[in-house]
PDB file of C-alpha atoms in Angstrom:
ATOM      1  CA  MET A   1      84.031 104.762 113.292  1.00  0.00           C
ATOM      2  CA  THR A   2      86.234 107.453 114.797  1.00  0.00           C
ATOM      3  CA  ARG A   3      86.015 107.813 118.547  1.00  0.00           C
ATOM      4  CA  ARG A   4      86.209 111.342 119.925  1.00  0.00           C
ATOM      5  CA  LEU A   5      87.159 112.270 123.470  1.00  0.00           C
ATOM      6  CA  LEU A   6      86.310 115.651 124.856  1.00  0.00           C
ATOM      7  CA  PHE A   7      88.708 117.422 127.339  1.00  0.00           C
ATOM      8  CA  SER A   8      88.562 120.747 128.991  1.00  0.00           C
ATOM      9  CA  ILE A   9      91.744 122.347 130.437  1.00  0.00           C
ATOM     10  CA  ALA A  10      91.513 125.313 132.733  1.00  0.00           C
ATOM     11  CA  ALA A  11      94.305 127.508 134.248  1.00  0.00           C
ATOM     12  CA  SER A  12      93.425 129.914 136.950  1.00  0.00           C
ATOM     13  CA  ALA A  13      94.829 133.396 136.784  1.00  0.00           C
ATOM     14  CA  ALA A  14      94.263 133.672 140.532  1.00  0.00           C
ATOM     15  CA  LEU A  15      96.590 130.738 141.268  1.00  0.00           C
ATOM     16  CA  ALA A  16      99.335 132.180 139.021  1.00  0.00           C
ATOM     17  CA  GLY A  17      99.554 135.413 141.097  1.00  0.00           C
ATOM     18  CA  ALA A  18     101.341 138.412 139.870  1.00  0.00           C
ATOM     19  CA  ALA A  19     103.275 136.444 137.360  1.00  0.00           C
ATOM     20  CA  CYS A  20     100.110 136.058 135.517  1.00  0.00           C
ATOM     21  CA  ASP A  21     100.080 139.720 134.533  1.00  0.00           C
ATOM     22  CA  THR A  22     103.426 139.528 132.703  1.00  0.00           C
ATOM     23  CA  ALA A  23     102.765 136.339 130.813  1.00  0.00           C
ATOM     24  CA  PRO A  24     101.157 136.442 127.432  1.00  0.00           C
ATOM     25  CA  ARG A  25      97.442 136.139 127.821  1.00  0.00           C
ATOM     26  CA  ASN A  26      97.081 133.375 125.152  1.00  0.00           C
ATOM     27  CA  GLN A  27      99.070 131.056 127.294  1.00  0.00           C
ATOM     28  CA  ILE A  28      97.015 131.270 130.386  1.00  0.00           C
ATOM     29  CA  GLY A  29      93.245 130.966 130.875  1.00  0.00           C
ATOM     30  CA  LEU A  30      90.618 128.581 129.665  1.00  0.00           C
ATOM     31  CA  VAL A  31      91.471 126.370 126.850  1.00  0.00           C
ATOM     32  CA  GLY A  32      88.923 123.980 125.438  1.00  0.00           C
ATOM     33  CA  PRO A  33      87.180 122.070 124.431  1.00  0.00           C
ATOM     34  CA  ILE A  34      90.017 120.031 122.852  1.00  0.00           C
ATOM     35  CA  VAL A  35      88.895 117.171 120.692  1.00  0.00           C
ATOM     36  CA  VAL A  36      91.277 114.198 120.584  1.00  0.00           C
ATOM     37  CA  THR A  37      90.759 111.615 117.917  1.00  0.00           C
ATOM     38  CA  ASP A  38      91.508 108.049 118.813  1.00  0.00           C
ATOM     39  CA  THR A  39      93.246 106.550 115.873  1.00  0.00           C
ATOM     40  CA  THR A  40      93.835 103.041 117.314  1.00  0.00           C
ATOM     41  CA  PHE A  41      92.335 101.570 114.158  1.00  0.00           C
ATOM     42  CA  GLY A  42      93.608 104.175 111.685  1.00  0.00           C
ATOM     43  CA  THR A  43      90.984 105.484 109.254  1.00  0.00           C
ATOM     44  CA  THR A  44      88.893 102.290 109.181  1.00  0.00           C
ATOM     45  CA  ARG A  45      85.311 103.421 109.564  1.00  0.00           C
ATOM     46  CA  SER A  46      83.372 100.279 108.664  1.00  0.00           C
ATOM     47  CA  LEU A  47      84.759  96.768 108.571  1.00  0.00           C
ATOM     48  CA  PHE A  48      84.164  94.686 105.443  1.00  0.00           C
ATOM     49  CA  ILE A  49      84.869  91.047 104.579  1.00  0.00           C
ATOM     50  CA  SER A  50      85.897  89.914 101.115  1.00  0.00           C
ATOM     51  CA  PRO A  51      84.384  87.891  99.679  1.00  0.00           C
ATOM     52  CA  SER A  52      81.140  88.275 101.550  1.00  0.00           C
ATOM     53  CA  PHE A  53      79.562  85.298  99.833  1.00  0.00           C
ATOM     54  CA  VAL A  54      81.259  81.933  98.863  1.00  0.00           C
ATOM     55  CA  GLN A  55      79.931  78.690  97.628  1.00  0.00           C
ATOM     56  CA  VAL A  56      82.380  75.761  97.881  1.00  0.00           C
ATOM     57  CA  ASP A  57      82.560  71.957  98.244  1.00  0.00           C
ATOM     58  CA  VAL A  58      83.016  70.104 101.501  1.00  0.00           C
ATOM     59  CA  GLY A  59      86.703  69.962 102.458  1.00  0.00           C
ATOM     60  CA  SER A  60      87.632  73.252 100.795  1.00  0.00           C
ATOM     61  CA  LEU A  61      89.728  76.035 102.234  1.00  0.00           C
ATOM     62  CA  VAL A  62      88.787  79.710 101.560  1.00  0.00           C
ATOM     63  CA  GLN A  63      90.771  82.680 102.581  1.00  0.00           C
ATOM     64  CA  LEU A  64      88.682  85.711 103.700  1.00  0.00           C
ATOM     65  CA  SER A  65      90.132  89.193 104.099  1.00  0.00           C
ATOM     66  CA  THR A  66      89.076  92.550 105.551  1.00  0.00           C
ATOM     67  CA  ASN A  67      89.821  96.144 105.025  1.00  0.00           C
ATOM     68  CA  ALA A  68      91.541  96.401 108.440  1.00  0.00           C
ATOM     69  CA  GLY A  69      95.004  96.717 106.830  1.00  0.00           C
ATOM     70  CA  ASN A  70      97.774  96.857 109.439  1.00  0.00           C
ATOM     71  CA  PHE A  71      95.241  96.327 112.202  1.00  0.00           C
ATOM     72  CA  SER A  72      94.216  92.743 111.189  1.00  0.00           C
ATOM     73  CA  SER A  73      96.009  91.327 114.306  1.00  0.00           C
ATOM     74  CA  ALA A  74      93.312  93.210 116.368  1.00  0.00           C
ATOM     75  CA  LEU A  75      90.498  91.213 114.836  1.00  0.00           C
ATOM     76  CA  VAL A  76      88.267  88.395 116.201  1.00  0.00           C
ATOM     77  CA  TRP A  77      87.068  85.901 113.703  1.00  0.00           C
ATOM     78  CA  GLU A  78      84.150  83.532 114.506  1.00  0.00           C
ATOM     79  CA  SER A  79      81.994  80.916 112.831  1.00  0.00           C
ATOM     80  CA  ARG A  80      78.393  80.742 113.837  1.00  0.00           C
ATOM     81  CA  ASN A  81      78.186  77.198 112.571  1.00  0.00           C
ATOM     82  CA  PRO A  82      81.417  75.479 113.418  1.00  0.00           C
ATOM     83  CA  SER A  83      80.170  72.010 112.506  1.00  0.00           C
ATOM     84  CA  ILE A  84      79.761  73.228 108.917  1.00  0.00           C
ATOM     85  CA  ALA A  85      82.797  75.567 108.708  1.00  0.00           C
ATOM     86  CA  THR A  86      85.516  76.906 111.002  1.00  0.00           C
ATOM     87  CA  VAL A  87      87.601  80.060 110.650  1.00  0.00           C
ATOM     88  CA  SER A  88      91.189  80.820 111.896  1.00  0.00           C
ATOM     89  CA  GLN A  89      92.162  84.133 113.413  1.00  0.00           C
ATOM     90  CA  THR A  90      93.714  84.992 110.000  1.00  0.00           C
ATOM     91  CA  GLY A  91      90.419  84.439 108.184  1.00  0.00           C
ATOM     92  CA  LEU A  92      91.121  81.027 106.744  1.00  0.00           C
ATOM     93  CA  VAL A  93      87.767  79.048 106.466  1.00  0.00           C
ATOM     94  CA  THR A  94      87.834  75.209 106.490  1.00  0.00           C
ATOM     95  CA  THR A  95      84.593  73.435 105.479  1.00  0.00           C
ATOM     96  CA  PHE A  96      83.367  70.081 106.881  1.00  0.00           C
ATOM     97  CA  LEU A  97      79.673  69.407 106.159  1.00  0.00           C
ATOM     98  CA  PRO A  98      77.120  70.575 103.662  1.00  0.00           C
ATOM     99  CA  GLY A  99      75.083  73.621 104.752  1.00  0.00           C
ATOM    100  CA  THR A 100      75.478  77.375 105.416  1.00  0.00           C
ATOM    101  CA  ALA A 101      77.965  78.911 107.869  1.00  0.00           C
ATOM    102  CA  THR A 102      77.945  82.510 108.918  1.00  0.00           C
ATOM    103  CA  ILE A 103      81.510  84.006 109.533  1.00  0.00           C
ATOM    104  CA  THR A 104      81.804  87.107 111.459  1.00  0.00           C
ATOM    105  CA  VAL A 105      84.753  89.346 112.203  1.00  0.00           C
ATOM    106  CA  HIS A 106      85.116  92.395 114.460  1.00  0.00           C
ATOM    107  CA  PHE A 107      87.780  94.453 116.244  1.00  0.00           C
ATOM    108  CA  VAL A 108      88.676  93.245 119.769  1.00  0.00           C
ATOM    109  CA  ALA A 109      88.044  96.744 121.092  1.00  0.00           C
ATOM    110  CA  ASP A 110      84.885  97.487 119.020  1.00  0.00           C
ATOM    111  CA  PRO A 111      82.677  94.333 118.889  1.00  0.00           C
ATOM    112  CA  LEU A 112      79.834  96.430 117.294  1.00  0.00           C
ATOM    113  CA  ASN A 113      81.936  97.159 114.177  1.00  0.00           C
ATOM    114  CA  LEU A 114      81.002  93.744 112.746  1.00  0.00           C
ATOM    115  CA  ALA A 115      81.309  92.339 109.205  1.00  0.00           C
ATOM    116  CA  ILE A 116      79.643  89.132 108.004  1.00  0.00           C
ATOM    117  CA  ALA A 117      80.291  86.535 105.278  1.00  0.00           C
ATOM    118  CA  THR A 118      78.138  83.605 104.165  1.00  0.00           C
ATOM    119  CA  VAL A 119      79.816  80.350 103.278  1.00  0.00           C
ATOM    120  CA  VAL A 120      77.541  77.806 101.494  1.00  0.00           C
ATOM    121  CA  VAL A 121      79.059  74.374 101.484  1.00  0.00           C
ATOM    122  CA  SER A 122      77.869  71.753  98.951  1.00  0.00           C
ATOM    123  CA  PRO A 123      78.557  68.068  99.055  1.00  0.00           C
ATOM    124  CA  PHE A 124      81.765  67.309  97.294  1.00  0.00           C
ATOM    125  CA  GLY A 125      81.494  67.592  93.569  1.00  0.00           C
ATOM    126  CA  ASN A 126      77.942  68.930  93.737  1.00  0.00           C
ATOM    127  CA  PRO A 127      77.965  72.805  93.762  1.00  0.00           C
TER     128      PRO A 127
END
């Protein structure tokens, strides 16, 4: 999601005095609105996790990734079921017990831009 900030810039001809009459008219006066695009997170519009569904055995490691590219250091990874599986801040999932764990990731500055992965953990040797 691109954030847009709206600014208005005004210059008063009355404050400029007589010098205003000799200056080019396109450099003095009202300017705006000016739209500034916040590119903190580049062109990423929606955050995605890959893979979004995984089925593994207890004791497995699974690497999840996102489309955040160079901005992956600005992500927060969380497990909604840490007794079943945990996730590191690089997206590495470690499984502990059978069950289903929900893994989420979002930008630090934009917690509403959220992606979700489901990790189903089966007893060892029993997918």
